PDB file of C-alpha atoms in Angstrom:
ATOM      1  CA  MET A 246       0.240  -0.136  -0.066  1.00 46.00           C
ATOM      2  CA  ASN A 247       1.603   3.289  -1.212  1.00 46.00           C
ATOM      3  CA  SER A 248       0.355   6.811  -0.697  1.00 44.00           C
ATOM      4  CA  ASP A 249      -0.507   7.469  -4.390  1.00 56.00           C
ATOM      5  CA  VAL A 250      -3.342   4.970  -4.122  1.00 80.00           C
ATOM      6  CA  SER A 251      -5.313   7.094  -1.080  1.00 94.00           C
ATOM      7  CA  THR A 252      -7.652   9.752  -1.918  1.00 97.00           C
ATOM      8  CA  PRO A 253      -8.331  12.842   0.449  1.00 98.00           C
ATOM      9  CA  LEU A 254     -11.473  12.924   2.081  1.00 98.00           C
ATOM     10  CA  GLU A 255     -12.767  16.036   4.141  1.00 98.00           C
ATOM     11  CA  PHE A 256     -15.136  15.251   7.151  1.00 99.00           C
ATOM     12  CA  GLN A 257     -16.162  17.784   9.722  1.00 98.00           C
ATOM     13  CA  GLY A 258     -13.635  20.028   9.142  1.00 97.00           C
ATOM     14  CA  ASN A 259     -10.644  17.113   9.134  1.00 98.00           C
ATOM     15  CA  SER A 260      -8.670  15.805   6.366  1.00 98.00           C
ATOM     16  CA  PHE A 261      -8.676  12.170   5.851  1.00 99.00           C
ATOM     17  CA  HIS A 262      -6.708   9.566   3.763  1.00 98.00           C
ATOM     18  CA  LEU A 263      -8.972   6.711   2.319  1.00 98.00           C
ATOM     19  CA  PHE A 264      -6.957   3.380   0.698  1.00 98.00           C
ATOM     20  CA  ALA A 265      -8.226   1.461  -1.768  1.00 96.00           C
ATOM     21  CA  SER A 266      -7.783  -1.646   1.096  1.00 95.00           C
ATOM     22  CA  GLY A 267     -10.720   0.348   3.136  1.00 97.00           C
ATOM     23  CA  ALA A 268      -8.255   1.536   5.471  1.00 98.00           C
ATOM     24  CA  LEU A 269      -9.306   5.195   6.807  1.00 99.00           C
ATOM     25  CA  TYR A 270      -6.481   7.050   8.045  1.00 99.00           C
ATOM     26  CA  TRP A 271      -6.603  10.489  10.131  1.00 99.00           C
ATOM     27  CA  PRO A 272      -3.350  12.328   9.724  1.00 98.00           C
ATOM     28  CA  ALA A 273      -3.919  15.164  12.473  1.00 98.00           C
ATOM     29  CA  GLU A 274      -4.859  12.270  15.374  1.00 99.00           C
ATOM     30  CA  ARG A 275      -1.933   9.608  13.991  1.00 99.00           C
ATOM     31  CA  LEU A 276      -5.333   7.492  14.133  1.00 99.00           C
ATOM     32  CA  LEU A 277      -5.839   4.329  11.659  1.00 99.00           C
ATOM     33  CA  CYS A 278      -9.779   3.316  11.211  1.00 99.00           C
ATOM     34  CA  VAL A 279     -11.003  -0.212   9.625  1.00 98.00           C
ATOM     35  CA  SER A 280     -14.135  -1.875  10.105  1.00 96.00           C
ATOM     36  CA  ASP A 281     -15.798  -5.429  10.268  1.00 93.00           C
ATOM     37  CA  LEU A 282     -12.551  -7.678   9.723  1.00 91.00           C
ATOM     38  CA  HIS A 283     -14.380 -10.896  10.537  1.00 86.00           C
ATOM     39  CA  LEU A 284     -11.550 -12.809  11.168  1.00 87.00           C
ATOM     40  CA  GLY A 285     -12.495 -16.664  11.118  1.00 70.00           C
ATOM     41  CA  LYS A 286     -15.521 -16.342   8.715  1.00 50.00           C
ATOM     42  CA  SER A 287     -14.269 -19.241   6.665  1.00 46.00           C
ATOM     43  CA  THR A 288     -13.572 -21.837   9.548  1.00 50.00           C
ATOM     44  CA  ARG A 289     -17.276 -20.823  11.149  1.00 43.00           C
ATOM     45  CA  TYR A 290     -19.060 -21.237   7.421  1.00 42.00           C
ATOM     46  CA  ALA A 291     -16.964 -24.750   7.605  1.00 41.00           C
ATOM     47  CA  LYS A 292     -18.484 -25.764  11.005  1.00 44.00           C
ATOM     48  CA  SER A 293     -22.156 -25.011  10.365  1.00 46.00           C
ATOM     49  CA  GLY A 294     -21.899 -27.037   7.023  1.00 47.00           C
ATOM     50  CA  GLY A 295     -22.037 -23.845   4.754  1.00 50.00           C
ATOM     51  CA  ALA A 296     -20.097 -22.934   2.094  1.00 53.00           C
ATOM     52  CA  SER A 297     -16.790 -23.904   1.718  1.00 50.00           C
ATOM     53  CA  LEU A 298     -14.354 -21.134   1.607  1.00 51.00           C
ATOM     54  CA  PRO A 299     -10.649 -21.079   0.776  1.00 56.00           C
ATOM     55  CA  PRO A 300      -8.932 -21.446   4.356  1.00 59.00           C
ATOM     56  CA  TYR A 301      -6.782 -18.216   3.716  1.00 73.00           C
ATOM     57  CA  GLU A 302      -9.050 -15.080   4.400  1.00 79.00           C
ATOM     58  CA  VAL A 303      -7.296 -14.070   8.192  1.00 85.00           C
ATOM     59  CA  GLN A 304      -3.943 -14.350   6.379  1.00 89.00           C
ATOM     60  CA  GLU A 305      -4.931 -11.998   3.867  1.00 91.00           C
ATOM     61  CA  THR A 306      -6.825  -9.846   5.781  1.00 91.00           C
ATOM     62  CA  LEU A 307      -3.843  -9.524   7.976  1.00 94.00           C
ATOM     63  CA  SER A 308      -1.525  -8.949   5.221  1.00 95.00           C
ATOM     64  CA  ARG A 309      -3.472  -5.995   4.205  1.00 94.00           C
ATOM     65  CA  MET A 310      -3.566  -4.540   7.915  1.00 95.00           C
ATOM     66  CA  GLU A 311       0.092  -4.829   7.969  1.00 97.00           C
ATOM     67  CA  GLU A 312       0.400  -3.069   4.272  1.00 96.00           C
ATOM     68  CA  ALA A 313      -2.025  -0.291   6.177  1.00 97.00           C
ATOM     69  CA  ILE A 314      -0.492   0.167   9.373  1.00 97.00           C
ATOM     70  CA  GLU A 315       3.279   0.517   7.747  1.00 97.00           C
ATOM     71  CA  ALA A 316       2.233   3.059   5.126  1.00 96.00           C
ATOM     72  CA  THR A 317       0.520   5.285   8.491  1.00 98.00           C
ATOM     73  CA  GLN A 318       2.424   4.329  11.085  1.00 98.00           C
ATOM     74  CA  PRO A 319      -0.458   5.113  13.731  1.00 98.00           C
ATOM     75  CA  ASP A 320      -0.021   5.932  17.551  1.00 99.00           C
ATOM     76  CA  THR A 321      -3.856   4.786  17.424  1.00 99.00           C
ATOM     77  CA  VAL A 322      -5.786   1.821  15.585  1.00 99.00           C
ATOM     78  CA  VAL A 323      -9.897   1.765  15.905  1.00 98.00           C
ATOM     79  CA  CYS A 324     -11.449  -1.549  14.714  1.00 96.00           C
ATOM     80  CA  LEU A 325     -14.853  -0.548  14.505  1.00 96.00           C
ATOM     81  CA  GLY A 326     -16.517  -3.815  15.352  1.00 90.00           C
ATOM     82  CA  ASP A 327     -17.179  -7.501  14.125  1.00 88.00           C
ATOM     83  CA  SER A 328     -13.576  -8.041  13.866  1.00 87.00           C
ATOM     84  CA  PHE A 329     -14.020 -11.495  14.568  1.00 83.00           C
ATOM     85  CA  ASP A 330     -16.737 -13.314  12.515  1.00 56.00           C
ATOM     86  CA  ALA A 331     -18.250 -14.988  16.019  1.00 49.00           C
ATOM     87  CA  VAL A 332     -17.939 -14.949  19.501  1.00 53.00           C
ATOM     88  CA  ASP A 333     -15.660 -18.041  19.762  1.00 49.00           C
ATOM     89  CA  SER A 334     -13.782 -17.585  16.080  1.00 45.00           C
ATOM     90  CA  GLN A 335     -10.693 -16.120  17.867  1.00 54.00           C
ATOM     91  CA  ASP A 336     -10.282 -19.669  19.161  1.00 57.00           C
ATOM     92  CA  ASP A 337     -10.036 -21.094  15.547  1.00 63.00           C
ATOM     93  CA  ILE A 338      -7.391 -18.514  14.619  1.00 75.00           C
ATOM     94  CA  LEU A 339      -3.799 -19.888  14.101  1.00 78.00           C
ATOM     95  CA  GLU A 340      -1.153 -19.374  16.650  1.00 84.00           C
ATOM     96  CA  SER A 341       1.367 -17.853  13.812  1.00 88.00           C
ATOM     97  CA  ASP A 342      -1.731 -15.065  12.921  1.00 87.00           C
ATOM     98  CA  TYR A 343      -1.996 -14.103  16.551  1.00 87.00           C
ATOM     99  CA  LEU A 344       1.160 -13.744  16.843  1.00 91.00           C
ATOM    100  CA  ARG A 345       0.996 -11.104  13.260  1.00 92.00           C
ATOM    101  CA  LEU A 346      -2.061  -9.359  15.187  1.00 91.00           C
ATOM    102  CA  THR A 347      -0.557  -8.875  18.245  1.00 93.00           C
ATOM    103  CA  ALA A 348       3.203  -7.501  16.644  1.00 96.00           C
ATOM    104  CA  MET A 349       0.662  -4.889  14.875  1.00 96.00           C
ATOM    105  CA  MET A 350      -0.849  -3.703  18.618  1.00 96.00           C
ATOM    106  CA  ALA A 351       2.603  -3.774  19.964  1.00 96.00           C
ATOM    107  CA  GLY A 352       3.780   0.268  20.842  1.00 96.00           C
ATOM    108  CA  ARG A 353       0.488   1.528  20.069  1.00 98.00           C
ATOM    109  CA  SER A 354      -3.315   2.236  21.477  1.00 98.00           C
ATOM    110  CA  TRP A 355      -5.276  -0.151  19.847  1.00 97.00           C
ATOM    111  CA  ILE A 356      -9.391   0.187  20.648  1.00 97.00           C
ATOM    112  CA  TRP A 357     -11.714  -2.561  19.912  1.00 95.00           C
ATOM    113  CA  ILE A 358     -15.307  -1.245  19.106  1.00 95.00           C
ATOM    114  CA  GLU A 359     -17.829  -4.064  20.112  1.00 92.00           C
ATOM    115  CA  GLY A 360     -20.080  -5.273  17.422  1.00 88.00           C
ATOM    116  CA  ASN A 361     -22.819  -7.455  16.510  1.00 80.00           C
ATOM    117  CA  HIS A 362     -21.191 -10.559  15.894  1.00 67.00           C
ATOM    118  CA  ASP A 363     -18.777 -10.349  18.486  1.00 63.00           C
ATOM    119  CA  PRO A 364     -17.771  -8.118  21.997  1.00 64.00           C
ATOM    120  CA  GLY A 365     -14.501  -7.523  20.660  1.00 60.00           C
ATOM    121  CA  PRO A 366     -11.745 -10.098  20.921  1.00 61.00           C
ATOM    122  CA  VAL A 367     -11.403  -9.905  24.661  1.00 61.00           C
ATOM    123  CA  GLY A 368      -8.671 -12.460  24.803  1.00 71.00           C
ATOM    124  CA  LEU A 369      -6.250  -9.755  22.956  1.00 79.00           C
ATOM    125  CA  GLY A 370      -4.842  -6.621  24.675  1.00 85.00           C
ATOM    126  CA  GLY A 371      -6.477  -3.166  23.953  1.00 91.00           C
ATOM    127  CA  GLN A 372      -9.198  -1.280  24.987  1.00 93.00           C
ATOM    128  CA  HIS A 373     -12.465  -3.016  24.127  1.00 92.00           C
ATOM    129  CA  LEU A 374     -15.117  -0.279  24.219  1.00 94.00           C
ATOM    130  CA  LYS A 375     -19.040   0.168  23.170  1.00 95.00           C
ATOM    131  CA  SER A 376     -17.656   3.682  21.398  1.00 96.00           C
ATOM    132  CA  VAL A 377     -15.040   6.032  21.389  1.00 98.00           C
ATOM    133  CA  ASN A 378     -15.122   9.768  20.970  1.00 98.00           C
ATOM    134  CA  VAL A 379     -11.897  11.665  19.387  1.00 98.00           C
ATOM    135  CA  ARG A 380     -12.414  15.612  18.732  1.00 98.00           C
ATOM    136  CA  GLY A 381     -16.120  15.361  18.608  1.00 97.00           C
ATOM    137  CA  ILE A 382     -16.247  12.381  16.365  1.00 98.00           C
ATOM    138  CA  THR A 383     -18.190   8.884  17.309  1.00 98.00           C
ATOM    139  CA  PHE A 384     -16.517   5.799  16.271  1.00 99.00           C
ATOM    140  CA  ARG A 385     -18.944   3.197  16.815  1.00 98.00           C
ATOM    141  CA  HIS A 386     -20.158  -0.008  15.086  1.00 97.00           C
ATOM    142  CA  ILE A 387     -23.833   0.653  13.775  1.00 97.00           C
ATOM    143  CA  ALA A 388     -24.606   4.084  12.629  1.00 97.00           C
ATOM    144  CA  GLU A 389     -27.260   5.966  14.610  1.00 96.00           C
ATOM    145  CA  THR A 390     -29.968   8.413  13.799  1.00 91.00           C
ATOM    146  CA  THR A 391     -28.530  11.043  16.123  1.00 89.00           C
ATOM    147  CA  ASP A 392     -26.954  14.661  15.180  1.00 90.00           C
ATOM    148  CA  THR A 393     -23.613  13.950  16.528  1.00 93.00           C
ATOM    149  CA  PRO A 394     -20.804  13.127  13.956  1.00 98.00           C
ATOM    150  CA  GLU A 395     -20.113   9.481  13.798  1.00 99.00           C
ATOM    151  CA  ILE A 396     -17.732   6.815  11.760  1.00 99.00           C
ATOM    152  CA  SER A 397     -19.328   3.353  11.645  1.00 98.00           C
ATOM    153  CA  GLY A 398     -19.438   0.308   9.958  1.00 97.00           C
ATOM    154  CA  HIS A 399     -21.597  -2.915  10.208  1.00 96.00           C
ATOM    155  CA  TYR A 400     -23.296  -2.292   6.727  1.00 96.00           C
ATOM    156  CA  HIS A 401     -20.460  -3.541   4.312  1.00 96.00           C
ATOM    157  CA  PRO A 402     -21.875  -0.683   1.954  1.00 97.00           C
ATOM    158  CA  LYS A 403     -21.294  -1.192  -1.511  1.00 97.00           C
ATOM    159  CA  ALA A 404     -21.963   0.521  -4.981  1.00 96.00           C
ATOM    160  CA  ARG A 405     -22.307  -0.077  -8.793  1.00 90.00           C
ATOM    161  CA  ILE A 406     -21.554   2.256 -11.429  1.00 89.00           C
ATOM    162  CA  ARG A 407     -22.332   1.892 -15.898  1.00 83.00           C
ATOM    163  CA  THR A 408     -20.150   2.135 -18.328  1.00 79.00           C
ATOM    164  CA  ARG A 409     -20.551   1.776 -22.239  1.00 77.00           C
ATOM    165  CA  ALA A 410     -19.288  -1.693 -21.795  1.00 78.00           C
ATOM    166  CA  ARG A 411     -20.781  -3.206 -18.619  1.00 84.00           C
ATOM    167  CA  GLY A 412     -21.600  -2.430 -14.836  1.00 84.00           C
ATOM    168  CA  LEU A 413     -19.131  -2.283 -12.019  1.00 90.00           C
ATOM    169  CA  SER A 414     -19.513  -2.699  -8.489  1.00 92.00           C
ATOM    170  CA  PHE A 415     -17.104  -1.814  -5.710  1.00 94.00           C
ATOM    171  CA  ARG A 416     -16.816  -1.649  -1.691  1.00 95.00           C
ATOM    172  CA  ALA A 417     -17.533   1.698  -0.707  1.00 97.00           C
ATOM    173  CA  LEU A 418     -17.504   4.243   1.514  1.00 99.00           C
ATOM    174  CA  LEU A 419     -20.250   6.536   1.925  1.00 99.00           C
ATOM    175  CA  VAL A 420     -19.952   9.779   3.415  1.00 99.00           C
ATOM    176  CA  ASP A 421     -22.472  12.832   4.208  1.00 98.00           C
ATOM    177  CA  GLN A 422     -22.175  16.100   6.482  1.00 97.00           C
ATOM    178  CA  LYS A 423     -22.768  13.810   9.465  1.00 97.00           C
ATOM    179  CA  ARG A 424     -21.699  10.492   9.218  1.00 98.00           C
ATOM    180  CA  ILE A 425     -19.420   8.240   7.594  1.00 99.00           C
ATOM    181  CA  ILE A 426     -20.042   4.680   6.679  1.00 99.00           C
ATOM    182  CA  MET A 427     -16.926   2.406   6.259  1.00 98.00           C
ATOM    183  CA  PRO A 428     -16.856  -0.641   3.641  1.00 97.00           C
ATOM    184  CA  ALA A 429     -16.146  -4.007   5.275  1.00 95.00           C
ATOM    185  CA  PHE A 430     -12.114  -4.456   5.252  1.00 95.00           C
ATOM    186  CA  GLY A 431     -12.383  -8.659   5.702  1.00 89.00           C
ATOM    187  CA  THR A 432     -11.979 -10.487   2.737  1.00 77.00           C
ATOM    188  CA  TYR A 433     -15.112 -12.595   2.895  1.00 62.00           C
ATOM    189  CA  THR A 434     -17.765  -9.999   3.251  1.00 68.00           C
ATOM    190  CA  GLY A 435     -21.250  -9.308   1.286  1.00 75.00           C
ATOM    191  CA  GLY A 436     -22.769  -5.981   1.371  1.00 90.00           C
ATOM    192  CA  LEU A 437     -25.773  -3.532   0.948  1.00 94.00           C
ATOM    193  CA  TRP A 438     -26.176  -1.726  -2.281  1.00 97.00           C
ATOM    194  CA  SER A 439     -25.670   2.266  -1.813  1.00 97.00           C
ATOM    195  CA  ASP A 440     -29.740   2.244  -3.014  1.00 96.00           C
ATOM    196  CA  HIS A 441     -30.831   0.074   0.122  1.00 97.00           C
ATOM    197  CA  GLN A 442     -33.461   1.645   1.997  1.00 96.00           C
ATOM    198  CA  VAL A 443     -31.359   1.456   4.848  1.00 97.00           C
ATOM    199  CA  PHE A 444     -28.934   4.216   3.143  1.00 97.00           C
ATOM    200  CA  SER A 445     -31.690   6.226   2.336  1.00 96.00           C
ATOM    201  CA  ALA A 446     -32.761   6.701   5.516  1.00 96.00           C
ATOM    202  CA  LEU A 447     -29.267   7.195   7.217  1.00 97.00           C
ATOM    203  CA  MET A 448     -27.861   9.409   4.119  1.00 98.00           C
ATOM    204  CA  GLU A 449     -28.467  13.023   3.145  1.00 97.00           C
ATOM    205  CA  ASP A 450     -29.685  13.784  -0.300  1.00 96.00           C
ATOM    206  CA  ARG A 451     -25.995  14.826  -1.565  1.00 96.00           C
ATOM    207  CA  ALA A 452     -24.259  12.073   0.138  1.00 98.00           C
ATOM    208  CA  GLN A 453     -21.091  10.612  -1.431  1.00 98.00           C
ATOM    209  CA  ALA A 454     -19.780   7.183  -2.303  1.00 98.00           C
ATOM    210  CA  TYR A 455     -16.023   6.859  -2.496  1.00 98.00           C
ATOM    211  CA  LEU A 456     -15.263   3.551  -4.921  1.00 97.00           C
ATOM    212  CA  LEU A 457     -12.824   1.411  -3.615  1.00 96.00           C
ATOM    213  CA  ARG A 458     -10.167   1.463  -6.684  1.00 93.00           C
ATOM    214  CA  GLN A 459      -6.695   2.316  -7.287  1.00 92.00           C
ATOM    215  CA  PRO A 460      -6.599   5.097  -6.095  1.00 94.00           C
ATOM    216  CA  PRO A 461     -10.459   5.534  -4.639  1.00 96.00           C
ATOM    217  CA  LEU A 462     -12.895   7.649  -6.666  1.00 96.00           C
ATOM    218  CA  LYS A 463     -15.795   9.850  -4.975  1.00 97.00           C
ATOM    219  CA  ILE A 464     -18.615  10.038  -6.853  1.00 97.00           C
ATOM    220  CA  PRO A 465     -22.518  11.191  -5.577  1.00 97.00           C
ATOM    221  CA  MET A 466     -23.912   8.380  -3.680  1.00 98.00           C
ATOM    222  CA  PRO A 467     -25.874   6.041  -6.325  1.00 95.00           C
ATOM    223  CA  ARG A 468     -29.565   5.729  -5.096  1.00 90.00           C
TER     224      ARG A 468
END
């Protein structure tokens, strides 16, 4: 991950950088934010008799996390909930992957926001919080219909555009004057299209979508 694949993003008078991976960096606070890692999803599917998924999603997601941390050197990392795909998913993570994760956590503040799939990996270090407020912006898992500026995840937004030849779809970050809804960072994650009624209710008329390509591309949020 290089700085040339990031796109500047302004929110609440603050400058951020969005990377094609879905990581959001706040330089003034030296804060890196990711959402919905869903580590252990392939193992949970296998245990439940669901679709057989290649068992490399944890390693791939952690590799992109390492790239984001190497590129930004943050003092603080905020994981916006559903970091593990289920409460017991952390028990299935390989020791080598735990070591990679704890190495990333070393020497910096690491905040696990409680998600709806997990309460945060309580067996790991860092802070485990329902939400955290940084300079007037609340970081939480699920958006709330309040006037408090917020950055949230949960919905895994994606957007589609049409070219002359075909339609294209991308994971997307959604933003308006009050809120940012982050894309899922994890490898095996579905999502909601930006024209879903959930986003119609949450996002203002002039909301924008940042499509996760290299570099991320800003467009009016497709409705």
